[in-house]
C-alpha cells in the first residue's frame, strides 16, 4: 500500500503496510475509514465519506428532497389570500381557506386514484376534519338540553329541547334549521354546536334537518326532505310543547337556500300554520349568473371559491361536472334568458347603484330556450333557486332576516333577495358584515366578529318568534 500524508494539528501521520495487526480485508477498510475520519478536516472528511458511503449520500439527497417538497406544500397551503379588510384575527379565514383547499385537492386526487368520487371524498375529508374539532371541543355545550335523534315523516332530524322549557306551563317557540355544505357535505353533527347554542340561548325547540345529500340524491331530494320535516313539525308541535304559531325557519349557505325555498312553498299551503319568520345566513339563491360583482371580486378566496360553488350547484342539479366551465362563464344560459325578467331578478344595480338597470323583456318560462344541458331548466325553479321567484310570489312572505358577508361569492345573492323582498312589501332586516367571510358564524365562541353576528341573529329571533 502506498504511503500518503494528511495534515492534522501539524502532526504527520504515515500509513504503510504492516502498521496494523493482521486482520480481514473488511476490518482493514473500516480501520482506514476511522483514521481518515479523525484526521481529515471537515470538508475533506465529508467528501471522502461520500465516496466511500454512496448509500448515505443517496439517503441525504432523499431527505433533502422530502424536506423541499414538504416546504413547498406548506407554502402552497399556508399562503392563503386573506384580504386586509377581513377583521382580525384573520387567522380564522386563513385556516378555513386551508381546510377547504386541502380537502378539495385530496378529493380530486382520491378520485384520480380510484378512491371514491370527488364529492364523496370531499365529504369524508371535511367531516373528518370538523369531527376532530368537535371531539376536542367536548359536549359541554349541550348542557341544559335534551337532544334526540329521530325521524319526521321519514326524514332524519335532531331535536334540541331546553330542559327549562319542560318546566314551564306556557308553550315555547320553535325553529327548523337546515345546515350548509353546498347540498353535498356536512350534516347535523358538524353543525351541532351551533344549533345547540341557538336552542339554549333562545329557550326554543330547534329541529336540525339531516336532509339527503347530492350528488347521490340530486334536486329535489334535499328540498323534499326539508318540506316534509317542516310540515311534520308544524303539525306535531304540541308534542314538543311548542306553540305552532311561533315556528320559524333558518339555515346557512345551502341551508339558507332550503329555508327560503321551503318558505316560498309553504306560503301557498292551506291548512298549515304560517311560518313566523325566515332567517337566511349567507344564502345561495341563484344559479343563472356566476358573473355577479361578488363572484368576480371574491371568487378566488379559498373560504369559498367560485369553482367550488359552481361545482356544488351542478352536483345538486345533475351531477355532470363536464359543464363546470360552461356554468362559470355564464354560457349555460341563452341570450333570450339573459334578456328576460329572470335576468332582471339578479340585476347588478341592486348591489352597484351606479350601474344602469338591466333592460329586460317578460318571457313565458315555457318558451325560454336553453343549451343542451341535463335538467338545465331547473335553474328557474324557485324551489331550486329562490331568487327566481316572481314578484307576486314574494308578496305576503313572513318577516325575513338576511345575513351577508363582504368577502363571499354569495354576498350578492343575499343582497338581491333582501332588496326584492323589501320591494314586495316584506319586512326585512339585513345585517351585512363588511369585514367577514363566508361560513364564519360557527366560530362565534372564538371570533369576536362572529360572536357579534351570532348575538344579532339571536336578538332578531327572540323578537320575531
Short mmCIF file of N, CA, C and O in Angstrom, two decimals, residues 106-219:
data_model
loop_
_atom_site.label_atom_id
_atom_site.label_comp_id
_atom_site.label_asym_id
_atom_site.label_seq_id
_atom_site.Cartn_x
_atom_site.Cartn_y
_atom_site.Cartn_z
N UNK A 106 -57.42 16.90 -2.04
CA UNK A 106 -57.43 15.48 -1.69
C UNK A 106 -58.61 14.76 -2.35
O UNK A 106 -58.48 13.59 -2.76
N UNK A 107 -59.73 15.45 -2.47
CA UNK A 107 -60.91 14.85 -3.11
C UNK A 107 -60.63 14.52 -4.57
O UNK A 107 -60.99 13.44 -5.07
N UNK A 108 -59.97 15.45 -5.25
CA UNK A 108 -59.65 15.24 -6.67
C UNK A 108 -58.62 14.14 -6.84
O UNK A 108 -58.74 13.26 -7.70
N UNK A 109 -57.57 14.16 -6.00
CA UNK A 109 -56.53 13.14 -6.06
C UNK A 109 -57.11 11.76 -5.78
O UNK A 109 -56.80 10.78 -6.46
N UNK A 110 -57.99 11.69 -4.77
CA UNK A 110 -58.62 10.40 -4.45
C UNK A 110 -59.40 9.84 -5.62
O UNK A 110 -59.30 8.64 -5.93
N UNK A 111 -60.18 10.69 -6.28
CA UNK A 111 -60.95 10.22 -7.43
C UNK A 111 -60.01 9.75 -8.54
O UNK A 111 -60.26 8.72 -9.20
N UNK A 112 -58.92 10.49 -8.76
CA UNK A 112 -57.94 10.11 -9.80
C UNK A 112 -57.33 8.75 -9.50
O UNK A 112 -57.07 7.96 -10.42
N UNK A 113 -57.12 8.46 -8.21
CA UNK A 113 -56.52 7.18 -7.82
C UNK A 113 -57.56 6.06 -7.70
O UNK A 113 -57.22 4.94 -7.35
N UNK A 114 -58.81 6.39 -7.97
CA UNK A 114 -59.87 5.38 -7.91
C UNK A 114 -60.42 5.16 -6.53
O UNK A 114 -61.09 4.15 -6.27
N UNK A 115 -60.18 6.11 -5.61
CA UNK A 115 -60.70 6.01 -4.25
C UNK A 115 -61.89 6.96 -4.12
O UNK A 115 -61.74 8.15 -3.81
N UNK A 116 -63.09 6.47 -4.37
CA UNK A 116 -64.28 7.28 -4.24
C UNK A 116 -64.39 8.34 -5.33
O UNK A 116 -63.51 8.49 -6.18
N UNK A 117 -65.49 9.10 -5.30
CA UNK A 117 -65.69 10.19 -6.23
C UNK A 117 -65.27 11.50 -5.56
O UNK A 117 -65.10 11.57 -4.35
N UNK A 118 -65.13 12.54 -6.36
CA UNK A 118 -64.72 13.84 -5.81
C UNK A 118 -65.66 14.31 -4.69
O UNK A 118 -65.19 14.68 -3.61
N UNK A 119 -66.99 14.32 -4.91
CA UNK A 119 -67.86 14.78 -3.82
C UNK A 119 -67.84 13.87 -2.59
O UNK A 119 -67.92 14.34 -1.46
N UNK A 120 -67.73 12.55 -2.81
CA UNK A 120 -67.66 11.63 -1.67
C UNK A 120 -66.40 11.88 -0.86
O UNK A 120 -66.43 11.92 0.38
N UNK A 121 -65.28 12.06 -1.55
CA UNK A 121 -64.02 12.31 -0.86
C UNK A 121 -64.03 13.66 -0.15
O UNK A 121 -63.53 13.79 0.98
N UNK A 122 -64.60 14.66 -0.80
CA UNK A 122 -64.70 15.98 -0.19
C UNK A 122 -65.51 15.90 1.09
O UNK A 122 -65.14 16.48 2.12
N UNK A 123 -66.59 15.17 1.02
CA UNK A 123 -67.46 15.00 2.20
C UNK A 123 -66.71 14.30 3.33
O UNK A 123 -66.74 14.74 4.48
N UNK A 124 -66.00 13.23 3.00
CA UNK A 124 -65.29 12.45 4.02
C UNK A 124 -64.19 13.27 4.68
O UNK A 124 -64.06 13.26 5.92
N UNK A 125 -63.40 13.98 3.88
CA UNK A 125 -62.29 14.76 4.42
C UNK A 125 -62.81 15.90 5.29
O UNK A 125 -62.34 16.12 6.41
N UNK A 126 -63.79 16.64 4.78
CA UNK A 126 -64.32 17.78 5.52
C UNK A 126 -64.94 17.35 6.85
O UNK A 126 -64.71 17.96 7.90
N UNK A 127 -65.73 16.30 6.80
CA UNK A 127 -66.39 15.84 8.02
C UNK A 127 -65.37 15.29 9.01
O UNK A 127 -65.52 15.47 10.23
N UNK A 128 -64.32 14.64 8.53
CA UNK A 128 -63.28 14.12 9.42
C UNK A 128 -62.58 15.28 10.13
O UNK A 128 -62.33 15.23 11.34
N UNK A 129 -62.27 16.34 9.39
CA UNK A 129 -61.60 17.50 9.98
C UNK A 129 -62.49 18.16 11.02
O UNK A 129 -62.05 18.49 12.13
N UNK A 130 -63.76 18.36 10.67
CA UNK A 130 -64.69 19.00 11.60
C UNK A 130 -64.90 18.14 12.84
O UNK A 130 -64.95 18.65 13.97
N UNK A 131 -64.99 16.83 12.65
CA UNK A 131 -65.23 15.93 13.78
C UNK A 131 -64.06 15.93 14.77
O UNK A 131 -64.26 15.76 15.98
N UNK A 132 -62.84 16.12 14.26
CA UNK A 132 -61.69 16.23 15.17
C UNK A 132 -61.87 17.45 16.07
O UNK A 132 -61.66 17.39 17.29
N UNK A 133 -62.29 18.55 15.47
CA UNK A 133 -62.53 19.75 16.24
C UNK A 133 -63.62 19.57 17.27
O UNK A 133 -63.53 20.07 18.40
N UNK A 134 -64.67 18.84 16.89
CA UNK A 134 -65.77 18.60 17.81
C UNK A 134 -65.34 17.76 19.01
O UNK A 134 -65.77 17.99 20.14
N UNK A 135 -64.49 16.75 18.76
CA UNK A 135 -64.00 15.91 19.85
C UNK A 135 -63.15 16.72 20.82
O UNK A 135 -63.22 16.53 22.04
N UNK A 136 -62.35 17.63 20.28
CA UNK A 136 -61.54 18.48 21.14
C UNK A 136 -62.41 19.45 21.93
O UNK A 136 -62.10 19.81 23.07
N UNK A 137 -63.52 19.84 21.34
CA UNK A 137 -64.42 20.79 21.99
C UNK A 137 -65.17 20.17 23.15
O UNK A 137 -65.51 20.83 24.13
N UNK A 138 -65.46 18.86 23.03
CA UNK A 138 -66.25 18.19 24.07
C UNK A 138 -67.73 18.43 23.85
O UNK A 138 -68.15 19.01 22.85
N UNK A 139 -68.55 17.98 24.79
CA UNK A 139 -70.00 18.09 24.63
C UNK A 139 -70.65 18.96 25.71
O UNK A 139 -71.87 18.93 25.88
N UNK A 140 -69.85 19.74 26.42
CA UNK A 140 -70.41 20.57 27.50
C UNK A 140 -71.39 21.61 26.98
O UNK A 140 -72.26 22.07 27.72
N UNK A 141 -71.26 21.98 25.70
CA UNK A 141 -72.17 22.97 25.14
C UNK A 141 -73.63 22.48 25.08
O UNK A 141 -74.54 23.26 24.86
N UNK A 142 -73.82 21.18 25.29
CA UNK A 142 -75.18 20.62 25.28
C UNK A 142 -75.86 20.67 26.65
O UNK A 142 -77.01 20.24 26.78
N UNK A 143 -75.17 21.16 27.63
CA UNK A 143 -75.75 21.19 28.98
C UNK A 143 -77.05 21.99 28.98
O UNK A 143 -77.14 23.06 28.38
N UNK A 144 -78.04 21.46 29.67
CA UNK A 144 -79.34 22.12 29.74
C UNK A 144 -80.26 21.78 28.58
O UNK A 144 -81.35 22.35 28.46
N UNK A 145 -79.82 20.83 27.74
CA UNK A 145 -80.63 20.45 26.57
C UNK A 145 -80.89 18.95 26.56
O UNK A 145 -80.03 18.16 26.95
N UNK A 146 -82.05 18.59 26.12
CA UNK A 146 -82.37 17.21 25.81
C UNK A 146 -82.25 17.07 24.30
O UNK A 146 -82.96 17.73 23.54
N UNK A 147 -81.33 16.21 23.84
CA UNK A 147 -81.05 16.09 22.42
C UNK A 147 -81.46 14.69 21.95
O UNK A 147 -81.02 13.68 22.51
N UNK A 148 -82.30 14.65 20.92
CA UNK A 148 -82.85 13.39 20.43
C UNK A 148 -82.72 13.29 18.92
O UNK A 148 -83.11 14.21 18.19
N UNK A 149 -82.18 12.17 18.45
CA UNK A 149 -82.18 11.88 17.01
C UNK A 149 -83.41 11.04 16.70
O UNK A 149 -83.62 9.97 17.31
N UNK A 150 -84.21 11.50 15.74
CA UNK A 150 -85.45 10.81 15.44
C UNK A 150 -85.80 11.01 13.97
O UNK A 150 -84.96 11.47 13.18
N UNK A 151 -87.02 10.65 13.58
CA UNK A 151 -87.48 10.79 12.20
C UNK A 151 -88.74 11.64 12.17
O UNK A 151 -89.65 11.44 12.98
N UNK A 152 -88.80 12.56 11.24
CA UNK A 152 -90.01 13.35 10.97
C UNK A 152 -90.49 12.98 9.57
O UNK A 152 -89.88 13.39 8.58
N UNK A 153 -91.53 12.20 9.49
CA UNK A 153 -92.10 11.79 8.20
C UNK A 153 -91.03 11.18 7.29
O UNK A 153 -90.93 11.49 6.10
N UNK A 154 -90.22 10.29 7.86
CA UNK A 154 -89.20 9.59 7.09
C UNK A 154 -87.91 10.34 6.90
O UNK A 154 -86.99 9.84 6.24
N UNK A 155 -87.79 11.53 7.48
CA UNK A 155 -86.58 12.34 7.35
C UNK A 155 -85.84 12.37 8.68
O UNK A 155 -86.44 12.60 9.73
N UNK A 156 -84.52 12.14 8.63
CA UNK A 156 -83.72 12.19 9.86
C UNK A 156 -83.62 13.62 10.38
O UNK A 156 -83.33 14.55 9.62
N UNK A 157 -83.85 13.77 11.66
CA UNK A 157 -83.73 15.09 12.29
C UNK A 157 -83.10 14.93 13.67
O UNK A 157 -83.08 13.84 14.24
N UNK A 158 -82.59 16.02 14.19
CA UNK A 158 -82.10 16.07 15.56
C UNK A 158 -82.87 17.18 16.28
O UNK A 158 -82.89 18.32 15.82
N UNK A 159 -83.48 16.83 17.39
CA UNK A 159 -84.33 17.77 18.12
C UNK A 159 -83.62 18.20 19.40
O UNK A 159 -83.18 17.36 20.20
N UNK A 160 -83.54 19.51 19.60
CA UNK A 160 -82.94 20.09 20.80
C UNK A 160 -84.06 20.71 21.64
O UNK A 160 -84.73 21.66 21.21
N UNK A 161 -84.26 20.17 22.84
CA UNK A 161 -85.30 20.69 23.72
C UNK A 161 -84.66 21.23 24.99
O UNK A 161 -84.04 20.47 25.75
N UNK A 162 -84.80 22.52 25.26
CA UNK A 162 -84.27 23.07 26.52
C UNK A 162 -84.97 22.43 27.70
O UNK A 162 -86.20 22.32 27.73
N UNK A 163 -84.20 21.96 28.68
CA UNK A 163 -84.79 21.34 29.86
C UNK A 163 -85.71 22.33 30.58
O UNK A 163 -86.76 21.96 31.10
N UNK A 164 -85.33 23.60 30.55
CA UNK A 164 -86.15 24.63 31.21
C UNK A 164 -87.52 24.75 30.58
O UNK A 164 -88.50 25.10 31.25
N UNK A 165 -87.64 24.45 29.27
CA UNK A 165 -88.92 24.58 28.58
C UNK A 165 -89.95 23.58 29.10
O UNK A 165 -91.15 23.85 29.11
N UNK A 166 -89.47 22.43 29.54
CA UNK A 166 -90.39 21.40 30.05
C UNK A 166 -90.89 21.73 31.45
O UNK A 166 -91.83 21.11 31.94
N UNK A 167 -90.25 22.71 32.08
CA UNK A 167 -90.61 23.06 33.46
C UNK A 167 -91.56 24.24 33.55
O UNK A 167 -91.89 24.68 34.64
N UNK A 168 -91.98 24.76 32.41
CA UNK A 168 -92.92 25.87 32.41
C UNK A 168 -94.22 25.44 31.76
O UNK A 168 -94.24 24.53 30.92
N UNK A 169 -95.29 26.07 32.13
CA UNK A 169 -96.61 25.69 31.62
C UNK A 169 -96.88 26.24 30.23
O UNK A 169 -97.59 25.62 29.43
N UNK A 170 -96.33 27.39 29.92
CA UNK A 170 -96.59 28.00 28.62
C UNK A 170 -95.75 27.34 27.53
O UNK A 170 -94.67 26.79 27.79
N UNK A 171 -96.25 27.39 26.31
CA UNK A 171 -95.54 26.80 25.18
C UNK A 171 -94.38 27.69 24.76
O UNK A 171 -94.36 28.90 24.99
N UNK A 172 -93.39 27.07 24.11
CA UNK A 172 -92.19 27.78 23.69
C UNK A 172 -92.15 27.89 22.17
O UNK A 172 -92.87 27.17 21.46
N UNK A 173 -91.31 28.78 21.63
CA UNK A 173 -91.18 28.87 20.17
C UNK A 173 -90.36 27.72 19.61
O UNK A 173 -89.69 26.98 20.35
N UNK A 174 -90.41 27.56 18.30
CA UNK A 174 -89.66 26.51 17.63
C UNK A 174 -88.94 27.05 16.41
O UNK A 174 -89.32 28.08 15.84
N UNK A 175 -87.88 26.36 16.03
CA UNK A 175 -87.10 26.77 14.86
C UNK A 175 -86.64 25.53 14.10
O UNK A 175 -86.09 24.61 14.68
N UNK A 176 -86.89 25.52 12.79
CA UNK A 176 -86.38 24.45 11.92
C UNK A 176 -85.10 24.98 11.27
O UNK A 176 -85.09 26.07 10.69
N UNK A 177 -84.02 24.20 11.38
CA UNK A 177 -82.73 24.67 10.87
C UNK A 177 -82.16 23.68 9.84
O UNK A 177 -82.18 22.46 10.04
N UNK A 178 -81.63 24.27 8.73
CA UNK A 178 -81.00 23.47 7.67
C UNK A 178 -79.52 23.83 7.59
O UNK A 178 -79.16 24.99 7.39
N UNK A 179 -78.66 22.83 7.74
CA UNK A 179 -77.22 23.06 7.71
C UNK A 179 -76.73 23.39 6.30
O UNK A 179 -77.34 23.02 5.30
N UNK A 180 -75.59 24.08 6.25
CA UNK A 180 -74.96 24.37 4.97
C UNK A 180 -74.03 23.25 4.53
O UNK A 180 -73.94 22.21 5.17
N UNK A 181 -73.33 23.50 3.41
CA UNK A 181 -72.42 22.49 2.88
C UNK A 181 -72.64 22.21 1.41
O UNK A 181 -72.26 21.15 0.91
N UNK A 182 -73.25 23.16 0.69
CA UNK A 182 -73.41 23.00 -0.76
C UNK A 182 -74.30 21.85 -1.17
O UNK A 182 -74.16 21.33 -2.27
N UNK A 183 -75.21 21.43 -0.30
CA UNK A 183 -76.11 20.28 -0.53
C UNK A 183 -75.33 18.97 -0.69
O UNK A 183 -75.90 17.94 -1.02
N UNK A 184 -74.02 19.02 -0.44
CA UNK A 184 -73.13 17.89 -0.75
C UNK A 184 -72.40 17.37 0.49
O UNK A 184 -72.23 16.17 0.67
N UNK A 185 -71.94 18.29 1.35
CA UNK A 185 -71.14 17.90 2.51
C UNK A 185 -71.79 18.40 3.80
O UNK A 185 -72.79 19.10 3.77
N UNK A 186 -71.21 18.01 4.92
CA UNK A 186 -71.64 18.39 6.27
C UNK A 186 -72.99 17.76 6.63
O UNK A 186 -73.65 17.14 5.81
N UNK A 187 -73.37 17.90 7.90
CA UNK A 187 -74.58 17.24 8.40
C UNK A 187 -74.97 17.84 9.74
O UNK A 187 -74.41 18.85 10.17
N UNK A 188 -75.92 17.20 10.43
CA UNK A 188 -76.36 17.75 11.72
C UNK A 188 -75.26 17.65 12.78
O UNK A 188 -75.24 18.43 13.74
N UNK A 189 -74.35 16.70 12.62
CA UNK A 189 -73.23 16.58 13.58
C UNK A 189 -72.28 17.76 13.47
O UNK A 189 -71.85 18.32 14.48
N UNK A 190 -71.91 18.13 12.25
CA UNK A 190 -70.95 19.22 12.07
C UNK A 190 -71.53 20.55 12.55
O UNK A 190 -70.79 21.45 12.94
N UNK A 191 -72.84 20.69 12.52
CA UNK A 191 -73.49 21.93 12.97
C UNK A 191 -74.04 21.83 14.39
O UNK A 191 -74.73 22.73 14.85
N UNK A 192 -73.72 20.75 15.08
CA UNK A 192 -74.28 20.51 16.41
C UNK A 192 -74.01 21.64 17.41
O UNK A 192 -74.94 22.09 18.10
N UNK A 193 -72.77 22.17 17.51
CA UNK A 193 -72.54 23.25 18.47
C UNK A 193 -73.38 24.49 18.17
O UNK A 193 -73.87 25.16 19.09
N UNK A 194 -73.57 24.80 16.89
CA UNK A 194 -74.32 25.99 16.51
C UNK A 194 -75.81 25.84 16.86
O UNK A 194 -76.40 26.71 17.49
N UNK A 195 -76.41 24.71 16.44
CA UNK A 195 -77.84 24.53 16.68
C UNK A 195 -78.13 24.35 18.17
O UNK A 195 -79.17 24.82 18.67
N UNK A 196 -77.22 23.71 18.91
CA UNK A 196 -77.40 23.57 20.35
C UNK A 196 -77.35 24.95 21.03
O UNK A 196 -78.14 25.24 21.93
N UNK A 197 -76.42 25.77 20.57
CA UNK A 197 -76.29 27.12 21.14
C UNK A 197 -77.56 27.93 20.89
O UNK A 197 -78.04 28.64 21.80
N UNK A 198 -78.10 27.85 19.70
CA UNK A 198 -79.32 28.59 19.37
C UNK A 198 -80.48 28.13 20.25
O UNK A 198 -81.22 28.95 20.80
N UNK A 199 -80.63 26.83 20.42
CA UNK A 199 -81.71 26.30 21.25
C UNK A 199 -81.56 26.76 22.70
O UNK A 199 -82.53 27.20 23.33
N UNK A 200 -80.34 26.69 23.23
CA UNK A 200 -80.11 27.05 24.62
C UNK A 200 -80.32 28.54 24.85
O UNK A 200 -80.92 28.96 25.85
N UNK A 201 -79.85 29.36 23.93
CA UNK A 201 -79.95 30.80 24.09
C UNK A 201 -81.37 31.32 23.91
O UNK A 201 -81.79 32.27 24.57
N UNK A 202 -82.13 30.69 23.02
CA UNK A 202 -83.50 31.14 22.76
C UNK A 202 -84.51 30.51 23.72
O UNK A 202 -85.63 31.02 23.85
N UNK A 203 -84.13 29.40 24.35
CA UNK A 203 -85.11 28.65 25.13
C UNK A 203 -86.18 28.09 24.21
O UNK A 203 -87.35 27.95 24.59
N UNK A 204 -85.77 27.76 22.99
CA UNK A 204 -86.69 27.27 21.96
C UNK A 204 -86.32 25.84 21.56
O UNK A 204 -85.17 25.42 21.73
N UNK A 205 -87.30 25.13 21.01
CA UNK A 205 -87.04 23.80 20.47
C UNK A 205 -86.52 23.98 19.05
O UNK A 205 -87.17 24.61 18.21
N UNK A 206 -85.34 23.45 18.79
CA UNK A 206 -84.72 23.56 17.47
C UNK A 206 -84.69 22.18 16.82
O UNK A 206 -84.26 21.20 17.44
N UNK A 207 -85.15 22.12 15.58
CA UNK A 207 -85.12 20.88 14.80
C UNK A 207 -84.09 21.04 13.69
O UNK A 207 -84.25 21.88 12.79
N UNK A 208 -83.00 20.28 13.76
CA UNK A 208 -81.95 20.32 12.75
C UNK A 208 -82.19 19.17 11.77
O UNK A 208 -82.24 18.00 12.17
N UNK A 209 -82.35 19.50 10.50
CA UNK A 209 -82.78 18.52 9.49
C UNK A 209 -81.57 17.90 8.78
O UNK A 209 -80.73 18.62 8.22
N UNK A 210 -81.49 16.58 8.80
CA UNK A 210 -80.40 15.84 8.15
C UNK A 210 -80.87 15.36 6.78
O UNK A 210 -81.04 14.17 6.54
N UNK A 211 -81.08 16.31 5.88
CA UNK A 211 -81.63 16.01 4.55
C UNK A 211 -80.64 15.19 3.72
O UNK A 211 -79.43 15.16 3.98
N UNK A 212 -81.16 14.52 2.70
CA UNK A 212 -80.32 13.72 1.81
C UNK A 212 -79.39 14.63 1.01
O UNK A 212 -79.76 15.73 0.63
N UNK A 213 -78.19 14.12 0.75
CA UNK A 213 -77.15 14.92 0.10
C UNK A 213 -76.97 14.54 -1.37
O UNK A 213 -77.16 13.39 -1.77
N UNK A 214 -76.58 15.55 -2.16
CA UNK A 214 -76.20 15.34 -3.55
C UNK A 214 -74.72 14.90 -3.57
O UNK A 214 -74.00 15.11 -2.59
N UNK A 215 -74.25 14.34 -4.67
CA UNK A 215 -74.98 14.04 -5.90
C UNK A 215 -75.68 12.69 -5.89
O UNK A 215 -76.32 12.33 -6.88
N UNK A 216 -75.55 11.94 -4.80
CA UNK A 216 -76.29 10.67 -4.71
C UNK A 216 -77.79 10.93 -4.82
O UNK A 216 -78.53 10.11 -5.35
N UNK A 217 -78.20 12.08 -4.31
CA UNK A 217 -79.62 12.47 -4.35
C UNK A 217 -79.69 13.91 -4.87
O UNK A 217 -79.53 14.86 -4.12
N UNK A 218 -79.91 14.03 -6.17
CA UNK A 218 -79.97 15.36 -6.78
C UNK A 218 -81.31 16.02 -6.47
O UNK A 218 -82.21 15.41 -5.88
N UNK A 219 -81.43 17.31 -6.85
CA UNK A 219 -82.68 18.03 -6.67
C UNK A 219 -83.83 17.21 -7.28
O UNK A 219 -83.68 16.65 -8.36
#
